[in-house]
Short mmCIF file of C-alpha atoms in Angstrom, two decimals:
data_model
loop_
_atom_site.label_atom_id
_atom_site.label_comp_id
_atom_site.label_asym_id
_atom_site.label_seq_id
_atom_site.Cartn_x
_atom_site.Cartn_y
_atom_site.Cartn_z
CA UNK A 1 34.47 29.21 39.70
CA UNK A 2 35.28 30.61 36.27
CA UNK A 3 35.09 27.11 34.73
CA UNK A 4 31.61 26.61 36.22
CA UNK A 5 30.48 29.98 34.77
CA UNK A 6 31.83 29.06 31.30
CA UNK A 7 30.10 25.69 31.47
CA UNK A 8 26.87 27.41 32.49
CA UNK A 9 27.13 29.85 29.57
CA UNK A 10 27.66 26.96 27.12
CA UNK A 11 24.33 25.39 27.97
CA UNK A 12 21.27 25.85 25.77
CA UNK A 13 17.77 26.46 27.09
CA UNK A 14 16.77 22.80 26.73
CA UNK A 15 19.49 21.84 29.22
CA UNK A 16 17.44 23.51 31.94
CA UNK A 17 14.26 21.62 31.02
CA UNK A 18 13.34 18.15 32.29
CA UNK A 19 13.81 15.44 29.65
CA UNK A 20 10.07 14.64 29.58
CA UNK A 21 9.29 18.29 28.77
CA UNK A 22 11.78 18.27 25.87
CA UNK A 23 10.17 15.08 24.52
CA UNK A 24 6.69 16.60 24.83
CA UNK A 25 7.75 19.68 22.85
CA UNK A 26 9.54 17.72 20.12
CA UNK A 27 6.64 15.28 19.77
CA UNK A 28 4.36 18.17 18.78
CA UNK A 29 6.55 19.29 15.86
CA UNK A 30 6.11 18.29 12.20
CA UNK A 31 8.20 15.38 10.95
CA UNK A 32 10.63 17.38 8.82
CA UNK A 33 11.23 19.85 11.66
CA UNK A 34 11.91 17.05 14.13
CA UNK A 35 14.37 15.42 11.71
CA UNK A 36 16.32 18.70 11.49
CA UNK A 37 16.30 19.04 15.28
CA UNK A 38 18.61 16.03 15.54
CA UNK A 39 21.44 18.38 14.52
CA UNK A 40 20.94 20.69 17.50
CA UNK A 41 22.86 18.59 20.01
CA UNK A 42 23.74 14.99 20.89
CA UNK A 43 21.02 14.86 23.53
CA UNK A 44 18.29 15.77 21.07
CA UNK A 45 19.70 13.41 18.45
CA UNK A 46 19.61 10.56 20.97
CA UNK A 47 16.05 11.37 22.05
CA UNK A 48 14.65 11.72 18.52
CA UNK A 49 16.37 8.56 17.25
CA UNK A 50 14.97 6.35 20.01
CA UNK A 51 12.23 3.83 19.23
CA UNK A 52 10.10 5.17 22.06
CA UNK A 53 10.14 8.70 20.66
CA UNK A 54 9.32 7.55 17.12
CA UNK A 55 6.30 5.68 18.53
CA UNK A 56 5.25 8.66 20.68
CA UNK A 57 5.44 10.96 17.64
CA UNK A 58 3.36 8.56 15.52
CA UNK A 59 0.63 8.29 18.15
CA UNK A 60 0.46 12.07 18.65
CA UNK A 61 0.36 12.70 14.89
CA UNK A 62 -2.47 10.21 14.43
CA UNK A 63 -4.54 11.69 17.28
CA UNK A 64 -3.96 15.19 15.90
CA UNK A 65 -5.01 14.19 12.38
CA UNK A 66 -8.29 12.76 13.69
CA UNK A 67 -9.09 16.18 15.16
CA UNK A 68 -7.90 18.07 12.09
CA UNK A 69 -9.98 17.50 8.96
CA UNK A 70 -7.39 19.14 6.74
CA UNK A 71 -4.64 16.79 7.92
CA UNK A 72 -6.77 13.68 7.69
CA UNK A 73 -7.69 14.48 4.07
CA UNK A 74 -4.11 14.12 2.84
CA UNK A 75 -3.67 11.19 0.49
CA UNK A 76 -0.74 9.35 -1.03
CA UNK A 77 -1.46 8.99 -4.73
CA UNK A 78 0.33 6.84 -7.30
CA UNK A 79 -0.22 6.69 -11.04
CA UNK A 80 1.71 4.63 -13.56
CA UNK A 81 1.77 5.68 -17.19
CA UNK A 82 2.67 3.06 -19.77
CA UNK A 83 4.33 4.06 -23.02
CA UNK A 84 4.59 1.56 -25.83
CA UNK A 85 5.81 1.63 -29.41
CA UNK A 86 4.02 -0.73 -31.78
CA UNK A 87 3.41 -3.03 -28.78
CA UNK A 88 7.07 -4.05 -28.94
CA UNK A 89 8.91 -1.70 -26.56
CA UNK A 90 7.22 -0.87 -23.27
CA UNK A 91 8.21 1.60 -20.55
CA UNK A 92 6.49 2.38 -17.27
CA UNK A 93 6.68 5.81 -15.62
CA UNK A 94 5.69 6.11 -11.99
CA UNK A 95 4.44 9.30 -10.35
CA UNK A 96 3.87 9.43 -6.61
CA UNK A 97 2.33 12.55 -5.13
CA UNK A 98 0.66 13.93 -2.05
CA UNK A 99 -2.70 15.58 -2.55
CA UNK A 100 -5.68 16.86 -0.61
CA UNK A 101 -8.85 14.81 -0.90
CA UNK A 102 -11.10 17.82 -1.43
CA UNK A 103 -12.69 19.73 -4.30
CA UNK A 104 -9.24 20.45 -5.75
CA UNK A 105 -8.43 16.75 -6.23
CA UNK A 106 -7.76 15.97 -9.87
CA UNK A 107 -6.09 19.32 -10.48
CA UNK A 108 -2.51 18.23 -11.13
CA UNK A 109 -1.26 21.67 -10.07
CA UNK A 110 -2.44 20.84 -6.56
CA UNK A 111 -0.40 17.62 -6.33
CA UNK A 112 2.84 17.74 -4.34
CA UNK A 113 5.22 15.52 -6.27
CA UNK A 114 7.08 13.08 -4.03
CA UNK A 115 8.95 10.93 -6.50
CA UNK A 116 8.90 10.23 -10.19
CA UNK A 117 11.09 7.59 -11.77
CA UNK A 118 11.06 5.47 -14.95
CA UNK A 119 10.45 1.82 -14.14
CA UNK A 120 12.38 0.43 -17.02
CA UNK A 121 15.24 -2.01 -17.45
CA UNK A 122 17.50 -1.61 -20.46
CA UNK A 123 17.02 -5.11 -21.91
CA UNK A 124 13.34 -4.51 -22.63
CA UNK A 125 12.31 -6.16 -19.35
CA UNK A 126 10.19 -4.07 -17.03
CA UNK A 127 11.64 -3.45 -13.56
CA UNK A 128 8.12 -2.92 -12.28
CA UNK A 129 7.25 -1.44 -8.89
CA UNK A 130 4.02 -2.31 -7.09
CA UNK A 131 2.85 -0.68 -3.89
CA UNK A 132 2.14 -3.59 -1.57
CA UNK A 133 0.73 -1.48 1.26
CA UNK A 134 0.96 1.71 3.28
CA UNK A 135 0.89 2.02 7.05
CA UNK A 136 1.84 4.80 9.50
CA UNK A 137 3.90 6.76 6.99
CA UNK A 138 5.71 3.76 5.49
CA UNK A 139 5.17 2.51 1.94
CA UNK A 140 6.02 -1.11 1.16
CA UNK A 141 7.00 -1.61 -2.48
CA UNK A 142 7.77 -4.74 -4.48
CA UNK A 143 10.10 -4.73 -7.46
CA UNK A 144 10.15 -7.50 -10.04
CA UNK A 145 13.79 -8.50 -10.37
CA UNK A 146 14.05 -9.52 -14.02
CA UNK A 147 13.31 -13.28 -14.19
CA UNK A 148 13.57 -13.96 -10.47
CA UNK A 149 11.76 -13.35 -7.21
CA UNK A 150 10.63 -9.95 -6.01
CA UNK A 151 12.78 -7.56 -4.01
CA UNK A 152 11.14 -5.36 -1.42
CA UNK A 153 11.67 -1.82 -0.17
CA UNK A 154 10.24 -0.01 2.84
CA UNK A 155 10.10 3.69 2.01
CA UNK A 156 9.20 6.70 4.15
CA UNK A 157 8.61 9.59 1.73
CA UNK A 158 8.24 12.23 4.45
CA UNK A 159 11.86 11.81 5.63
CA UNK A 160 13.19 10.45 2.34
CA UNK A 161 14.57 7.19 3.69
CA UNK A 162 14.33 3.74 2.13
CA UNK A 163 15.32 0.30 3.38
CA UNK A 164 16.04 -2.56 1.00
CA UNK A 165 14.88 -5.83 2.54
CA UNK A 166 16.92 -9.03 2.30
CA UNK A 167 15.88 -11.53 -0.33
CA UNK A 168 13.03 -13.83 0.82
CA UNK A 169 13.86 -17.47 1.53
CA UNK A 170 10.91 -19.22 -0.11
CA UNK A 171 11.22 -19.85 -3.86
CA UNK A 172 14.57 -18.06 -4.01
CA UNK A 173 16.12 -18.52 -7.45
CA UNK A 174 12.90 -19.75 -9.04
CA UNK A 175 11.85 -17.73 -12.14
CA UNK A 176 9.05 -15.30 -11.43
CA UNK A 177 6.70 -16.91 -13.94
CA UNK A 178 6.70 -20.09 -11.82
CA UNK A 179 5.70 -18.24 -8.64
CA UNK A 180 2.55 -16.42 -7.55
CA UNK A 181 2.91 -13.99 -4.66
CA UNK A 182 0.39 -12.28 -2.42
CA UNK A 183 1.45 -9.82 0.28
CA UNK A 184 0.19 -8.15 3.42
CA UNK A 185 1.87 -5.17 5.11
CA UNK A 186 0.95 -3.71 8.46
CA UNK A 187 1.88 -2.70 11.99
CA UNK A 188 1.77 -4.67 15.24
CA UNK A 189 1.36 -2.28 18.20
CA UNK A 190 1.99 -5.05 20.75
CA UNK A 191 5.59 -5.41 19.56
CA UNK A 192 5.92 -1.93 17.99
CA UNK A 193 6.92 -3.61 14.74
CA UNK A 194 6.18 -3.35 11.02
CA UNK A 195 5.61 -6.67 9.29
CA UNK A 196 5.42 -7.93 5.71
CA UNK A 197 3.80 -11.32 5.16
CA UNK A 198 4.30 -13.18 1.88
CA UNK A 199 2.07 -15.98 0.57
CA UNK A 200 3.81 -18.02 -2.12
CA UNK A 201 2.13 -20.38 -4.57
CA UNK A 202 4.14 -22.44 -7.03
CA UNK A 203 2.45 -22.10 -10.41
CA UNK A 204 2.22 -25.81 -11.12
CA UNK A 205 0.36 -26.40 -7.83
CA UNK A 206 -1.52 -23.09 -7.71
CA UNK A 207 -5.04 -24.44 -8.12
CA UNK A 208 -4.95 -27.06 -5.39
CA UNK A 209 -2.28 -26.34 -2.77
CA UNK A 210 -1.81 -24.34 0.38
CA UNK A 211 0.57 -21.40 0.06
CA UNK A 212 3.98 -21.40 1.67
CA UNK A 213 4.19 -18.43 4.03
CA UNK A 214 7.03 -16.32 5.42
CA UNK A 215 7.15 -13.05 7.31
CA UNK A 216 9.63 -10.18 7.54
CA UNK A 217 9.72 -8.02 10.66
CA UNK A 218 11.48 -4.67 10.80
CA UNK A 219 12.71 -5.27 14.36
CA UNK A 220 14.46 -8.53 13.44
CA UNK A 221 15.56 -7.48 9.96
CA UNK A 222 15.03 -10.96 8.52
CA UNK A 223 12.51 -13.39 7.04
CA UNK A 224 11.24 -16.53 8.78
CA UNK A 225 8.76 -19.22 7.81
CA UNK A 226 5.40 -19.42 9.60
CA UNK A 227 2.43 -21.77 9.47
CA UNK A 228 0.24 -21.77 6.37
CA UNK A 229 -3.52 -21.15 6.56
CA UNK A 230 -5.44 -24.09 8.12
CA UNK A 231 -6.77 -25.20 4.73
CA UNK A 232 -6.24 -24.54 1.02
CA UNK A 233 -7.18 -21.00 0.02
CA UNK A 234 -6.42 -19.46 -3.36
CA UNK A 235 -5.49 -15.77 -3.41
CA UNK A 236 -5.09 -14.19 -6.83
CA UNK A 237 -1.57 -13.22 -7.89
CA UNK A 238 -0.54 -9.70 -6.82
CA UNK A 239 -3.99 -9.02 -5.36
CA UNK A 240 -3.69 -6.06 -2.99
CA UNK A 241 -4.43 -6.78 0.63
CA UNK A 242 -6.29 -4.47 2.99
CA UNK A 243 -4.94 -3.68 6.46
CA UNK A 244 -7.61 -2.92 9.06
CA UNK A 245 -8.24 -3.98 12.67
CA UNK A 246 -4.63 -5.12 13.04
CA UNK A 247 -4.88 -7.67 10.22
CA UNK A 248 -4.25 -7.96 6.49
CA UNK A 249 -7.16 -9.22 4.38
CA UNK A 250 -7.40 -10.86 0.96
CA UNK A 251 -10.35 -12.13 -1.06
CA UNK A 252 -9.76 -15.88 -1.44
CA UNK A 253 -11.61 -19.05 -2.37
CA UNK A 254 -11.30 -22.78 -1.92
CA UNK A 255 -9.88 -24.77 -4.89
CA UNK A 256 -11.86 -24.40 -8.11
CA UNK A 257 -12.17 -28.15 -8.65
CA UNK A 258 -14.72 -28.12 -5.85
CA UNK A 259 -16.98 -25.61 -7.61
CA UNK A 260 -19.29 -28.32 -8.95
CA UNK A 261 -19.78 -29.76 -5.50
CA UNK A 262 -20.64 -28.20 -2.18
CA UNK A 263 -17.23 -27.24 -0.85
CA UNK A 264 -16.35 -24.26 -3.06
CA UNK A 265 -16.53 -21.05 -1.05
CA UNK A 266 -15.49 -17.44 -1.38
CA UNK A 267 -13.99 -16.16 1.86
CA UNK A 268 -11.94 -13.27 3.20
CA UNK A 269 -8.61 -14.63 4.40
CA UNK A 270 -7.21 -12.56 7.27
CA UNK A 271 -3.77 -12.56 8.89
CA UNK A 272 -3.46 -11.17 12.42
CA UNK A 273 -0.18 -9.22 12.56
CA UNK A 274 0.11 -9.54 16.33
CA UNK A 275 -0.66 -13.24 16.77
CA UNK A 276 0.77 -14.13 13.33
CA UNK A 277 -2.06 -16.53 12.56
CA UNK A 278 -4.59 -16.79 9.75
CA UNK A 279 -8.34 -16.78 10.22
CA UNK A 280 -11.37 -16.72 7.97
CA UNK A 281 -14.06 -14.05 7.65
CA UNK A 282 -17.29 -14.96 5.89
CA UNK A 283 -18.49 -12.95 2.90
CA UNK A 284 -22.22 -12.12 2.55
CA UNK A 285 -24.15 -15.36 2.06
CA UNK A 286 -25.29 -14.34 -1.45
CA UNK A 287 -21.66 -14.36 -2.65
CA UNK A 288 -20.33 -17.51 -0.99
CA UNK A 289 -20.86 -19.86 -3.99
CA UNK A 290 -20.45 -17.36 -6.83
CA UNK A 291 -17.26 -18.55 -8.53
CA UNK A 292 -17.52 -16.09 -11.45
CA UNK A 293 -17.46 -12.90 -9.37
CA UNK A 294 -14.39 -10.70 -9.35
CA UNK A 295 -14.41 -9.34 -5.79
CA UNK A 296 -11.98 -7.04 -3.98
CA UNK A 297 -11.55 -6.16 -0.32
CA UNK A 298 -11.08 -2.59 0.89
CA UNK A 299 -11.67 -0.09 3.66
CA UNK A 300 -14.37 2.56 3.78
CA UNK A 301 -14.63 4.91 6.76
CA UNK A 302 -12.43 2.58 8.79
CA UNK A 303 -14.66 -0.47 8.15
CA UNK A 304 -13.86 -3.59 6.18
CA UNK A 305 -15.68 -3.50 2.85
CA UNK A 306 -16.29 -5.84 -0.06
CA UNK A 307 -16.66 -4.79 -3.70
CA UNK A 308 -18.15 -7.53 -5.96
CA UNK A 309 -17.91 -7.05 -9.75
CA UNK A 310 -20.30 -9.04 -11.92
CA UNK A 311 -19.48 -8.88 -15.64
CA UNK A 312 -21.09 -12.21 -16.57
CA UNK A 313 -22.90 -12.07 -19.89
CA UNK A 314 -26.63 -12.75 -19.69
CA UNK A 315 -26.84 -11.47 -16.10
CA UNK A 316 -27.22 -8.01 -14.62
CA UNK A 317 -23.78 -6.43 -14.71
CA UNK A 318 -22.91 -4.35 -11.69
CA UNK A 319 -20.41 -3.26 -9.09
CA UNK A 320 -21.71 -3.08 -5.54
CA UNK A 321 -20.22 -1.89 -2.25
CA UNK A 322 -20.78 -3.73 1.04
CA UNK A 323 -19.46 -2.90 4.51
CA UNK A 324 -19.00 -5.04 7.63
CA UNK A 325 -20.46 -2.91 10.43
CA UNK A 326 -19.07 -5.13 13.22
CA UNK A 327 -15.69 -6.63 12.44
CA UNK A 328 -15.74 -10.42 12.24
CA UNK A 329 -19.54 -10.69 12.42
CA UNK A 330 -20.85 -12.05 9.10
CA UNK A 331 -24.39 -11.03 10.03
CA UNK A 332 -23.36 -7.37 10.03
CA UNK A 333 -22.68 -7.14 6.28
CA UNK A 334 -24.87 -4.52 4.60
CA UNK A 335 -24.97 -3.22 1.05
CA UNK A 336 -24.43 0.52 0.65
CA UNK A 337 -25.08 1.00 -3.06
CA UNK A 338 -24.72 -0.37 -6.58
CA UNK A 339 -22.61 1.30 -9.27
CA UNK A 340 -24.09 1.50 -12.74
CA UNK A 341 -21.45 0.14 -15.10
CA UNK A 342 -23.37 1.05 -18.23
CA UNK A 343 -21.13 4.14 -18.23
CA UNK A 344 -18.18 1.81 -18.95
CA UNK A 345 -17.01 1.93 -15.34
CA UNK A 346 -14.71 -0.92 -14.39
CA UNK A 347 -12.50 -0.95 -11.28
CA UNK A 348 -12.90 0.71 -7.86
CA UNK A 349 -9.61 2.30 -6.73
CA UNK A 350 -10.50 4.03 -3.44
CA UNK A 351 -13.25 5.72 -1.44
CA UNK A 352 -13.06 9.47 -1.02
CA UNK A 353 -13.73 11.46 2.11
CA UNK A 354 -16.78 13.13 0.52
CA UNK A 355 -18.44 9.73 -0.15
CA UNK A 356 -17.51 9.58 -3.82
CA UNK A 357 -15.74 6.58 -5.34
CA UNK A 358 -12.51 6.74 -7.33
CA UNK A 359 -13.03 4.36 -10.22
CA UNK A 360 -11.48 3.62 -13.61
CA UNK A 361 -13.35 3.11 -16.85
CA UNK A 362 -12.65 0.56 -19.56
CA UNK A 363 -10.22 2.95 -21.26
CA UNK A 364 -8.13 3.30 -18.11
CA UNK A 365 -9.24 6.83 -17.23
CA UNK A 366 -9.59 7.71 -13.53
CA UNK A 367 -12.98 9.15 -12.57
CA UNK A 368 -14.84 10.20 -9.44
CA UNK A 369 -18.31 8.66 -9.08
CA UNK A 370 -21.08 10.10 -6.88
CA UNK A 371 -23.28 7.15 -5.73
CA UNK A 372 -26.45 9.14 -5.01
CA UNK A 373 -26.64 11.09 -8.28
CA UNK A 374 -24.56 8.60 -10.34
CA UNK A 375 -22.68 11.62 -11.67
CA UNK A 376 -19.18 11.00 -13.05
CA UNK A 377 -16.43 13.63 -12.81
CA UNK A 378 -13.37 13.49 -15.05
CA UNK A 379 -10.17 14.10 -13.08
CA UNK A 380 -7.71 14.86 -15.85
CA UNK A 381 -6.10 11.42 -16.16
CA UNK A 382 -6.79 11.06 -19.83
CA UNK A 383 -7.28 8.09 -22.06
CA UNK A 384 -4.54 6.75 -24.34
CA UNK A 385 -2.89 9.10 -26.81
CA UNK A 386 -0.12 9.07 -29.42
CA UNK A 387 2.76 11.55 -29.61
CA UNK A 388 4.57 12.75 -32.71
CA UNK A 389 6.93 9.75 -32.64
CA UNK A 390 3.97 7.32 -32.45
CA UNK A 391 4.55 6.32 -28.81
CA UNK A 392 1.22 5.43 -27.23
CA UNK A 393 0.72 6.64 -23.64
CA UNK A 394 -2.00 5.16 -21.45
CA UNK A 395 -2.91 4.15 -17.89
CA UNK A 396 -3.03 0.38 -17.71
CA UNK A 397 -4.50 -2.12 -15.26
CA UNK A 398 -3.70 -1.32 -11.61
CA UNK A 399 -2.22 2.03 -12.66
CA UNK A 400 -3.66 3.91 -9.67
CA UNK A 401 -3.23 3.61 -5.92
CA UNK A 402 -4.60 5.98 -3.28
CA UNK A 403 -4.34 5.76 0.49
CA UNK A 404 -4.80 8.07 3.49
CA UNK A 405 -1.45 9.66 4.27
CA UNK A 406 0.20 10.43 7.59
CA UNK A 407 3.81 11.47 8.12
CA UNK A 408 6.05 9.61 10.55
CA UNK A 409 9.66 9.19 11.65
CA UNK A 410 9.74 5.44 10.99
CA UNK A 411 13.09 4.34 9.46
CA UNK A 412 14.82 7.45 10.86
CA UNK A 413 16.78 5.29 13.32
CA UNK A 414 17.26 2.21 11.12
CA UNK A 415 21.01 1.92 10.42
CA UNK A 416 20.79 0.35 6.95
CA UNK A 417 18.19 2.78 5.58
CA UNK A 418 19.47 5.05 2.82
CA UNK A 419 18.56 8.66 2.12
CA UNK A 420 19.38 9.01 -1.59
CA UNK A 421 16.40 10.03 -3.65
CA UNK A 422 17.56 8.32 -6.82
CA UNK A 423 15.91 4.96 -7.37
CA UNK A 424 19.18 3.63 -8.80
CA UNK A 425 20.77 4.00 -5.36
CA UNK A 426 18.00 2.00 -3.73
CA UNK A 427 18.31 -0.58 -6.49
CA UNK A 428 22.05 -0.85 -5.85
CA UNK A 429 21.35 -1.29 -2.15
CA UNK A 430 18.99 -4.14 -3.00
CA UNK A 431 21.68 -5.91 -5.00
CA UNK A 432 24.00 -5.79 -2.01
CA UNK A 433 21.44 -7.36 0.37
#
């Protein structure tokens, strides 16, 4: 009797609650709080570390953010400063922050710094990090590994865990300058899996061949080859993909040799993460044959969008924004507005919640552009400057990345994920893969 009383006294309140009630309570808590709750008892640790709970927490967080304008305005923001000395020595410094996409955006005091690390290798070779994509709290990053193929990291900044992926199989050991990569990162709800797809072109066959394709899945922990697109499509090297409607999208075209004939076409190449197959989406008919346009694919208000840039001399120079109102229906493309590039505007980075456009100018400065008034707001990311030791600091091409941010527990229960904040630790983990 006494043993039963002692056992009863040793129980905590959650022991008297049904398991489904405990899960419901934990699923409503913020990510960092839930992560700490694993230390309460073995039962909670087991519940929180399960795949089903991580998925439940993601779905609840996403539904909550849709109802909460403050939450849904959070953005993940990356900027990369480049410092060079007499164009001989170059160093890249990466700053990743969380910020609110409101009137305070651009005030650096309002940015919550997530990670800042020099992207520099001692031999004068840049160990450069590109953000490949962001989905459900997970950032996919690619690191150039000196002269050889990229290494990849999945990183969840909200719980400070990173997973170094195994080396890809295709073009392993081939110098990076002989390989062109394009990537797509996203989530497949049917298998509850995160996937990274890699399109590989060998430089000597880039202009006329189909890419070799492989895919990494978080559930399997390995790469495997999959079928290439049904015909030859050329995707520009390191061109960011856009994940929407369960698929990754790239702006692509048929081989350039066909431009003089009737077969050259601009298309949007899409990869369905669930079915793991490629399909084609038509661009607006006025852009199909325009081989000189520099177009990018993006997302605006949850819809697939297209941003053509025309810098051709002797023609009207412009940037325009188009959206596909009904996914997959080429007849539903409509133009929203043109951007006047006479103000030296150059590259669209992202679309803001208030309708403005984040855009860089020809000097690399990040600006906010209001389409209706054509007013430009300076955000404090200044043009190039020299310090007292004659190091030039500037924001180069593709220096900015911005994406809607949502916290999640993904990677919390992945055994090989590491928690060290120092990039050197992640780099060491990569070398051991």
